[in-house]
Coordinates of C-alpha atoms and ligand atoms in Angstrom, one line a residue:
M1 CA -46.7 -101.4 -9.8
S2 CA -48.7 -98.6 -9.3
E3 CA -47.6 -95.5 -6.8
A4 CA -49.7 -97.5 -4.1
E5 CA -48.1 -101.0 -4.7
K6 CA -44.7 -99.4 -3.7
L7 CA -45.4 -97.6 -0.8
F8 CA -46.8 -100.5 0.6
K9 CA -44.6 -102.7 -0.4
K10 CA -42.0 -100.6 1.6
L11 CA -44.3 -100.7 4.3
L12 CA -44.8 -104.1 4.4
D13 CA -40.5 -103.9 4.5
Q14 CA -40.7 -101.2 7.8
V15 CA -42.3 -103.8 9.6
K16 CA -40.6 -107.3 8.4
I17 CA -37.4 -105.8 9.9
A18 CA -39.9 -105.0 13.7
A19 CA -41.3 -108.6 13.4
K20 CA -37.8 -109.8 13.6
F21 CA -37.3 -108.4 16.7
E22 CA -40.0 -109.1 17.9
Y23 CA -40.0 -112.9 16.9
A24 CA -36.6 -112.6 18.4
A25 CA -37.5 -112.1 21.5
S26 CA -40.6 -113.8 21.4
L27 CA -37.8 -117.1 21.5
L28 CA -35.7 -115.1 24.7
S29 CA -39.4 -115.8 26.2
W30 CA -40.2 -119.2 25.2
D31 CA -36.8 -120.6 26.2
Q32 CA -37.2 -118.5 29.7
Q33 CA -40.7 -120.9 30.4
T34 CA -39.3 -124.3 28.7
K35 CA -35.0 -124.1 29.0
M36 CA -33.8 -121.4 31.1
P37 CA -32.5 -122.2 34.4
T38 CA -34.2 -120.2 37.5
G39 CA -30.5 -118.5 37.8
G40 CA -30.5 -117.1 34.7
A41 CA -33.9 -114.5 35.3
E42 CA -32.6 -111.6 36.6
G43 CA -30.1 -112.0 33.3
R44 CA -32.3 -112.6 30.6
A45 CA -35.2 -110.0 31.9
E46 CA -32.6 -107.1 30.5
I47 CA -31.5 -108.4 27.6
Y48 CA -35.3 -109.6 26.6
A49 CA -36.3 -105.8 27.2
V50 CA -33.7 -104.9 25.0
V51 CA -34.8 -107.0 22.1
K52 CA -38.2 -105.8 22.7
T53 CA -37.7 -101.9 23.1
E54 CA -35.6 -102.5 19.7
G55 CA -38.0 -103.9 18.1
F56 CA -40.9 -101.4 19.1
K57 CA -38.6 -98.9 18.7
R58 CA -38.7 -100.1 14.3
F59 CA -42.7 -100.6 14.3
T60 CA -42.7 -96.3 15.6
S61 CA -40.2 -95.2 13.6
D62 CA -41.0 -92.4 11.7
A63 CA -40.1 -94.3 8.9
V64 CA -43.5 -95.8 9.0
G65 CA -44.9 -92.6 10.1
E66 CA -44.3 -91.5 7.3
I67 CA -45.1 -94.0 4.8
L68 CA -48.3 -94.4 6.2
E69 CA -48.9 -90.8 5.9
E70 CA -48.0 -91.1 2.1
L71 CA -50.4 -93.8 1.7
A72 CA -53.2 -92.2 3.1
G73 CA -56.2 -91.4 1.3
M74 CA -54.3 -93.9 -1.5
E75 CA -55.5 -97.2 0.1
E76 CA -58.3 -97.8 -2.6
K77 CA -56.4 -98.4 -5.1
L78 CA -55.0 -101.1 -3.5
E79 CA -56.4 -104.7 -2.7
I80 CA -58.9 -105.3 0.1
E81 CA -56.8 -107.3 1.8
K82 CA -53.5 -104.6 1.4
Q83 CA -56.3 -101.8 2.6
A84 CA -56.9 -104.2 6.0
L85 CA -53.8 -104.6 6.8
V86 CA -52.8 -100.8 5.8
Q87 CA -55.3 -100.2 8.9
R88 CA -54.1 -102.8 11.0
I89 CA -50.6 -101.6 11.0
S90 CA -52.0 -98.0 10.8
A91 CA -54.3 -98.2 14.2
I92 CA -51.4 -100.0 15.7
Y93 CA -48.9 -97.1 14.7
Q94 CA -51.1 -94.7 16.4
R95 CA -51.8 -96.5 19.8
S96 CA -48.0 -97.2 20.3
K97 CA -46.3 -93.4 19.3
T98 CA -47.8 -92.9 22.3
I99 CA -46.3 -94.6 24.7
P100 CA -41.6 -93.2 25.3
P101 CA -39.5 -96.2 24.1
D102 CA -37.8 -95.8 27.6
L103 CA -41.2 -96.7 29.1
F104 CA -42.8 -99.4 27.1
G105 CA -38.5 -101.2 28.0
A106 CA -39.3 -100.3 31.3
F107 CA -42.6 -102.1 31.4
S108 CA -41.2 -105.4 29.2
E109 CA -38.6 -105.9 32.0
A110 CA -40.6 -105.4 34.8
K111 CA -42.9 -107.4 32.7
S112 CA -40.2 -109.9 32.2
K113 CA -38.9 -109.8 36.2
G114 CA -42.6 -110.3 37.5
Y115 CA -42.7 -113.1 35.2
S116 CA -40.2 -115.4 37.0
I117 CA -41.4 -113.8 40.5
W118 CA -44.8 -115.2 39.8
V119 CA -43.2 -118.3 39.3
E120 CA -41.8 -119.0 42.8
A121 CA -44.9 -117.2 44.0
R122 CA -47.2 -119.5 42.6
K123 CA -45.0 -122.8 44.0
K124 CA -45.0 -121.3 47.2
S125 CA -48.4 -119.9 46.9
D126 CA -46.8 -117.0 48.3
F127 CA -49.4 -113.7 47.2
K128 CA -47.0 -111.3 49.0
L129 CA -43.9 -112.2 47.0
F130 CA -45.7 -111.5 44.2
K131 CA -47.2 -108.2 45.7
P132 CA -44.8 -105.4 45.1
A133 CA -43.7 -106.8 41.4
L134 CA -47.5 -106.7 40.3
E135 CA -47.9 -103.8 42.4
K136 CA -45.1 -102.0 39.7
I137 CA -46.5 -104.0 36.7
I138 CA -50.4 -102.6 37.4
E139 CA -48.8 -98.9 38.0
F140 CA -47.2 -99.0 34.8
T141 CA -50.8 -100.0 33.6
R142 CA -52.4 -96.9 34.3
Q143 CA -49.8 -95.1 33.0
F144 CA -50.2 -96.8 29.6
A145 CA -53.9 -96.0 29.8
E146 CA -53.6 -92.3 30.3
L147 CA -51.3 -92.3 27.3
Y148 CA -53.4 -93.8 25.6
G149 CA -56.4 -91.7 26.7
Y150 CA -59.8 -92.7 27.4
E151 CA -63.2 -91.8 27.6
K152 CA -65.4 -93.1 30.9
N153 CA -63.0 -96.2 32.0
P154 CA -59.5 -96.7 31.5
Y155 CA -60.3 -100.4 31.3
D156 CA -61.5 -99.1 27.6
A157 CA -57.9 -97.3 26.8
L158 CA -56.1 -101.2 26.8
L159 CA -59.4 -102.8 25.0
P160 CA -57.9 -102.4 21.3
D161 CA -54.6 -104.3 22.2
Y162 CA -56.8 -107.2 22.8
E163 CA -60.7 -106.9 21.3
P164 CA -59.9 -103.5 19.0
G165 CA -63.8 -102.8 18.7
L166 CA -65.3 -103.3 21.7
T167 CA -66.1 -101.8 24.5
T168 CA -66.0 -102.2 28.3
E169 CA -70.5 -101.2 28.4
D170 CA -69.7 -104.2 25.5
L171 CA -68.7 -106.7 27.6
R172 CA -70.4 -105.2 30.6
R173 CA -74.4 -106.5 29.0
I174 CA -72.6 -109.5 27.2
V175 CA -71.7 -110.3 30.8
S176 CA -74.9 -109.7 32.4
H177 CA -76.6 -111.9 29.6
L178 CA -74.8 -114.5 29.9
R179 CA -74.5 -114.5 34.3
R180 CA -78.4 -114.6 34.1
E181 CA -78.6 -117.1 31.9
L182 CA -75.5 -119.3 34.0
V183 CA -75.3 -119.5 37.2
P184 CA -79.0 -120.9 37.3
L185 CA -77.7 -123.2 34.4
V186 CA -75.0 -124.3 36.8
R187 CA -77.5 -124.9 39.7
S188 CA -79.5 -126.8 37.6
L189 CA -76.8 -129.1 35.6
T190 CA -75.2 -130.2 39.8
E191 CA -78.6 -130.6 41.0
Q192 CA -79.4 -133.5 38.8
P193 CA -79.4 -137.2 40.4
N194 CA -77.5 -139.2 37.2
K195 CA -74.3 -137.0 37.0
P196 CA -71.6 -138.3 34.7
D197 CA -68.3 -140.2 36.3
E198 CA -65.5 -138.6 36.7
T199 CA -63.3 -140.4 38.3
L200 CA -63.1 -142.8 35.7
L201 CA -60.2 -140.3 34.4
Q202 CA -58.5 -140.9 36.7
G203 CA -55.3 -143.6 37.4
H204 CA -52.2 -143.3 36.3
F205 CA -50.9 -142.1 33.0
P206 CA -47.2 -142.1 32.7
E207 CA -45.5 -138.7 30.7
D208 CA -44.1 -139.7 28.0
L209 CA -47.8 -142.3 27.2
Q210 CA -49.5 -138.9 27.9
Q211 CA -47.3 -137.3 25.2
Q212 CA -47.5 -140.1 22.5
L213 CA -51.3 -138.7 22.9
S214 CA -50.7 -135.4 22.2
L215 CA -49.1 -136.0 19.4
Q216 CA -50.9 -138.3 17.9
V217 CA -54.5 -135.7 19.0
L218 CA -52.4 -132.9 17.5
K219 CA -51.5 -135.0 14.4
A220 CA -55.4 -136.2 14.3
I221 CA -56.2 -131.9 13.7
G222 CA -53.7 -131.0 11.0
Y223 CA -51.3 -129.1 13.5
D224 CA -48.0 -129.1 10.9
F225 CA -44.8 -130.6 13.3
N226 CA -42.8 -128.7 9.5
I227 CA -43.3 -125.4 11.5
G228 CA -44.1 -126.7 14.9
R229 CA -42.9 -128.5 18.3
L230 CA -44.6 -129.4 21.4
D231 CA -42.7 -128.7 24.8
T232 CA -44.1 -128.7 28.5
T233 CA -44.5 -125.7 31.1
A234 CA -46.2 -124.7 33.7
H235 CA -48.1 -123.3 32.3
P236 CA -49.6 -124.2 28.8
F237 CA -49.1 -121.7 25.7
T238 CA -49.0 -120.9 21.7
T239 CA -46.4 -118.9 20.3
S240 CA -44.9 -117.7 17.0
V241 CA -40.9 -117.6 17.5
G242 CA -40.7 -117.1 13.2
P243 CA -43.0 -117.0 10.2
D244 CA -42.9 -121.1 10.0
D245 CA -42.5 -122.0 13.8
V246 CA -45.4 -121.9 15.6
R247 CA -45.0 -123.6 18.8
V248 CA -46.8 -125.1 21.5
T249 CA -46.6 -126.4 25.6
T250 CA -48.6 -128.6 27.2
N251 CA -48.0 -129.5 31.3
F252 CA -49.2 -133.1 32.0
V253 CA -50.6 -134.1 35.8
V254 CA -50.0 -137.5 36.4
D255 CA -53.1 -139.6 38.0
K256 CA -55.3 -137.6 35.2
M257 CA -55.4 -136.7 31.6
A258 CA -57.4 -134.6 30.8
P259 CA -55.9 -131.9 32.1
A260 CA -53.0 -132.6 29.3
L261 CA -55.0 -133.5 26.6
F262 CA -57.4 -130.4 26.7
A263 CA -54.7 -127.9 27.0
T264 CA -52.8 -129.6 23.7
I265 CA -56.2 -129.7 21.7
H266 CA -57.2 -125.7 23.3
E267 CA -52.8 -124.5 22.6
G268 CA -53.3 -126.4 19.0
G269 CA -56.6 -124.9 17.7
H270 CA -54.3 -121.4 18.4
A271 CA -51.2 -122.8 16.7
L272 CA -53.5 -124.0 13.6
Y273 CA -54.8 -120.5 13.4
D274 CA -50.9 -119.1 13.5
Q275 CA -50.3 -122.1 10.9
G276 CA -52.8 -120.4 8.9
K277 CA -51.8 -117.1 7.7
D278 CA -51.6 -115.9 4.6
P279 CA -48.0 -115.5 3.0
L280 CA -49.5 -111.8 3.4
V281 CA -49.2 -110.9 7.4
K282 CA -47.3 -114.0 8.0
W283 CA -44.7 -110.7 8.7
L284 CA -46.5 -108.4 10.8
Y285 CA -45.8 -110.2 13.8
L286 CA -47.9 -108.6 16.2
D287 CA -48.1 -109.5 20.6
V288 CA -51.2 -106.9 21.0
G289 CA -53.6 -105.3 18.2
Y290 CA -56.2 -108.2 16.9
S291 CA -58.4 -109.8 18.2
H292 CA -57.6 -112.2 20.9
G293 CA -61.2 -113.2 21.2
V294 CA -61.0 -114.6 17.3
H295 CA -57.4 -116.6 18.9
E296 CA -59.4 -118.1 21.8
S297 CA -62.1 -119.1 19.1
Q298 CA -60.2 -121.5 17.9
S299 CA -58.5 -122.4 20.4
R300 CA -62.0 -123.3 22.5
M301 CA -63.7 -124.4 19.2
W302 CA -60.9 -127.1 18.4
E303 CA -61.2 -128.2 22.5
N304 CA -64.8 -128.1 23.9
M305 CA -67.0 -127.8 20.2
V306 CA -64.8 -130.6 18.3
G307 CA -62.4 -132.2 21.1
R308 CA -65.6 -132.6 23.3
S309 CA -68.5 -134.1 21.3
F310 CA -69.1 -136.9 20.8
P311 CA -69.0 -137.5 17.1
F312 CA -64.4 -136.4 17.7
W313 CA -64.0 -139.7 20.3
K314 CA -66.6 -141.8 17.5
F315 CA -62.5 -141.5 15.7
F316 CA -60.7 -141.6 18.7
Y317 CA -61.6 -142.8 21.3
S318 CA -60.1 -146.6 20.0
R319 CA -56.3 -144.6 19.6
L320 CA -56.3 -142.5 23.4
Q321 CA -57.2 -147.2 24.5
N322 CA -54.5 -148.2 22.1
I323 CA -52.5 -146.1 24.3
L324 CA -53.9 -145.8 27.7
S325 CA -54.7 -149.0 28.3
H326 CA -56.8 -147.7 31.7
F327 CA -59.8 -147.0 29.1
K328 CA -59.3 -150.6 27.6
N329 CA -62.6 -151.0 29.3
I330 CA -64.9 -148.1 29.4
A331 CA -67.2 -147.4 27.5
L332 CA -67.7 -144.3 25.3
E333 CA -70.5 -143.6 26.4
D334 CA -68.9 -143.4 29.9
F335 CA -66.4 -141.7 28.9
Y336 CA -68.1 -138.9 26.9
R337 CA -70.1 -137.7 29.4
A338 CA -67.1 -138.0 32.0
I339 CA -65.2 -135.4 29.7
N340 CA -67.9 -133.0 29.9
T341 CA -69.0 -133.3 33.6
V342 CA -69.7 -129.6 35.1
K343 CA -68.6 -129.4 38.6
P344 CA -66.9 -126.2 39.9
S345 CA -63.6 -125.9 40.3
P346 CA -61.2 -123.2 41.3
I347 CA -58.6 -123.9 38.1
R348 CA -60.2 -121.2 35.2
I349 CA -58.5 -123.2 32.5
Y350 CA -58.7 -126.3 34.0
A351 CA -62.9 -125.7 34.1
D352 CA -65.5 -128.1 31.9
E353 CA -67.2 -125.9 29.7
V354 CA -70.7 -124.0 31.1
T355 CA -68.8 -122.9 34.6
Y356 CA -65.3 -121.4 32.7
N357 CA -67.3 -118.2 31.6
L358 CA -67.9 -117.5 35.5
H359 CA -63.8 -117.4 35.9
I360 CA -63.2 -115.0 33.9
M361 CA -66.3 -113.2 34.2
L362 CA -64.8 -112.5 38.4
R363 CA -61.1 -111.5 36.8
F364 CA -63.2 -109.1 34.5
E365 CA -64.3 -107.4 37.9
I366 CA -61.9 -107.3 39.1
E367 CA -59.1 -105.9 36.9
E368 CA -61.8 -103.3 35.5
A369 CA -62.1 -102.5 39.2
L370 CA -57.9 -102.1 39.9
L371 CA -57.7 -99.8 37.0
R372 CA -60.7 -97.8 38.0
G373 CA -58.3 -97.6 41.4
E374 CA -61.5 -99.1 43.7
I375 CA -59.6 -101.6 44.8
E376 CA -55.8 -102.3 45.3
V377 CA -53.5 -105.2 44.6
E378 CA -53.3 -105.8 48.7
D379 CA -57.1 -106.9 48.5
L380 CA -57.1 -109.8 45.9
P381 CA -57.0 -112.5 47.5
E382 CA -59.8 -111.6 50.1
L383 CA -61.5 -110.6 47.2
W384 CA -60.6 -113.1 44.9
N385 CA -62.5 -116.4 47.8
A386 CA -65.8 -113.8 48.0
K387 CA -66.5 -113.5 44.3
M388 CA -65.2 -117.8 43.9
H389 CA -67.7 -118.4 46.2
E390 CA -70.7 -116.1 44.6
Y391 CA -70.2 -117.3 42.2
L392 CA -69.1 -121.0 41.5
G393 CA -69.9 -121.7 45.6
I394 CA -66.6 -122.3 46.3
V395 CA -62.8 -120.9 48.0
P396 CA -60.0 -122.4 46.4
E397 CA -57.5 -123.6 49.4
N398 CA -55.2 -121.7 48.3
D399 CA -53.9 -118.8 46.3
A400 CA -51.5 -120.8 44.6
K401 CA -54.7 -122.6 43.3
G402 CA -56.8 -118.6 43.9
V403 CA -55.4 -115.8 42.5
L404 CA -51.7 -116.9 42.1
Q405 CA -53.7 -119.1 39.5
D406 CA -52.4 -117.6 36.0
V407 CA -50.0 -116.3 34.3
H408 CA -51.3 -112.5 32.4
W409 CA -51.1 -110.0 35.1
S410 CA -46.7 -111.5 35.7
E411 CA -47.1 -110.5 31.7
G412 CA -48.5 -107.2 32.5
Y413 CA -52.2 -108.1 30.9
F414 CA -54.3 -106.1 31.2
G415 CA -58.0 -106.4 29.4
Y416 CA -57.0 -109.5 28.3
F417 CA -59.3 -112.0 30.1
P418 CA -62.7 -111.0 28.7
S419 CA -60.8 -111.9 24.7
Y420 CA -61.1 -115.8 26.3
M421 CA -65.0 -115.7 27.5
L422 CA -65.4 -114.0 23.8
G423 CA -63.2 -116.8 22.7
N424 CA -66.6 -119.0 24.2
L425 CA -69.2 -117.1 22.3
Y426 CA -67.5 -116.7 18.7
A427 CA -66.6 -120.5 18.8
A428 CA -70.1 -120.8 19.4
Q429 CA -70.7 -118.7 16.0
L430 CA -68.4 -119.7 14.0
F431 CA -69.4 -123.9 14.9
A432 CA -72.9 -123.1 13.9
A433 CA -72.0 -121.6 10.7
A434 CA -69.7 -124.1 9.6
K435 CA -72.9 -126.4 10.3
R436 CA -74.2 -125.2 8.0
K437 CA -71.9 -124.6 5.4
I438 CA -70.2 -127.5 5.1
A439 CA -72.6 -130.2 4.5
N440 CA -72.5 -133.0 7.3
L441 CA -69.6 -132.4 9.5
E442 CA -70.5 -134.0 12.5
E443 CA -71.0 -137.2 10.1
E444 CA -67.5 -136.3 9.0
I445 CA -66.3 -135.2 11.7
A446 CA -67.5 -138.4 13.5
K447 CA -64.8 -140.7 10.3
G448 CA -61.9 -138.2 11.6
N449 CA -62.1 -135.6 8.6
L450 CA -61.4 -132.9 10.5
N451 CA -59.9 -131.9 7.0
I452 CA -62.6 -131.0 5.9
L453 CA -63.4 -128.1 8.9
L454 CA -59.8 -126.8 9.1
K455 CA -59.8 -125.7 5.6
W456 CA -63.1 -123.8 5.8
L457 CA -61.6 -122.1 8.5
R458 CA -58.4 -121.8 7.1
A459 CA -59.7 -119.4 4.4
K460 CA -62.8 -117.9 6.7
V461 CA -60.9 -116.5 9.8
H462 CA -57.5 -118.0 10.1
R463 CA -55.4 -116.4 6.6
F464 CA -56.6 -112.5 7.1
G465 CA -58.8 -112.9 10.4
L466 CA -55.8 -110.8 12.0
T467 CA -56.5 -107.7 10.2
R468 CA -60.1 -108.2 11.5
E469 CA -62.2 -106.0 13.7
A470 CA -64.3 -109.3 15.5
P471 CA -67.1 -107.9 15.1
D472 CA -66.2 -107.5 11.4
L473 CA -65.2 -111.0 11.0
L474 CA -68.6 -112.4 12.5
R475 CA -70.7 -111.2 10.1
E476 CA -68.7 -111.4 7.0
V477 CA -68.6 -114.6 8.2
T478 CA -72.0 -115.9 10.5
G479 CA -74.2 -113.0 9.4
K480 CA -74.5 -111.1 12.8
G481 CA -71.8 -109.1 15.6
P482 CA -70.3 -110.7 18.8
T483 CA -73.8 -111.9 20.5
P484 CA -74.4 -114.8 23.5
E485 CA -77.1 -116.6 22.0
P486 CA -75.2 -120.2 19.9
W487 CA -73.5 -120.0 21.9
L488 CA -76.0 -120.5 24.9
D489 CA -78.3 -122.4 23.1
Y490 CA -74.9 -124.9 22.0
V491 CA -73.9 -125.2 26.3
K492 CA -77.8 -126.3 26.6
E493 CA -78.5 -128.3 24.5
K494 CA -75.1 -130.5 24.5
F495 CA -74.9 -130.6 28.5
S496 CA -79.4 -131.1 28.4
N497 CA -78.7 -134.3 26.7
I498 CA -75.8 -135.0 28.9
Y499 CA -76.9 -134.6 32.3
C500 CA -80.3 -136.7 30.6
V501 CA -82.6 -132.7 31.9
S502 CA -85.8 -132.6 30.3
Ligands
LIG1 ZN1 -56.0 -120.4 25.0

């Protein structure tokens, strides 16, 4: 074994120790969101903070720093994938080192408490209840931004957590391009007389049947239950609680089947990414420091480009009809149009494909202004509603359906939302590339051969995606860096067909 190989192995051993704490913290958090009694929140926050901080200390230990230093200049002797992994670890290490462990611990505790308070505040639709916790979280976030350092915009200091390689300026450019095209597109579609009939999707759908449907759709896309499971939570999510234990959750609404079904496919898409990691990177447990946009591209691709496509339903519709008799007399074509209704609505996670990015723009603009200190937490409900009106022409009926709807801020995820928008764009870019590379992809999907797409994604994205910056990965796989064009082409073509726009 060469010297470089020896050091690489030593580095992985250290990273693995940190990952064990991270996975344990992740299990605590999964339990908090699925099983824990409400009364457990106070104590859990403390336990979580200790485990999380311990993992952080291991990752930022001098031992890791020394190995990285010794490895510097020797990386070229390693295989390309190992080099990429070392670079990723090094980048996160340098960044984490700027945060004192005590501060990290205090923030972890504030976030865990913030989550429980948010659950309560959303239930009661009471923003005032959440306000002090959110103020504290933003104070921490601003402090972190100062420690990470930035040139012009504190938001730039946060982005490497979620989108290494992208700047606030890049996002602004993408946002203004999208807004220019999207606002008129939404208007033109919603003004069409020939609208899909989305009332077809309403009925009575008992939870046990929806559960069956969710399990079946996860199997269909290739989710491996041997290393995963499905549960229910207020806010659907995916989490890894071990290198081979990737869990998903969903949320059932009894009078509508679409929200749970598409949330399940969405989370399933995230899980496929995590289940497909190369053994080399499985013990690199990270909740930050990699492209969440690429992660999101996998969930959005399965949810929308596959899950809301006609070919997929040609294959899956009879299975749905077998579980939910409500659809026995509804034609496939009508069902397909109904699940693709474009209609401005208050809740992001249930938004249609076309209006979805407008929800993200609003959050991006609010977060950026908050970080710069241009607005304060108490302004949020009013500002939220004003922007909803400006972009989508609607005002949520209460804060639970407005500013309190998302879990992210309670968990300190500032700078995360743009990854959702980027995820849509990356998904379209990657899916267009898949269509170019895989012969008859749509015919294969219509036959239920979804594995052909999964195999391609495994090789091109899942195995080592975690160690790449999104612009590099996209150039490698699609020939181009991040661009909104393929996504705009995709929605324009799909929805002008569905809405019969000439
Ligand atoms: Zn997602």
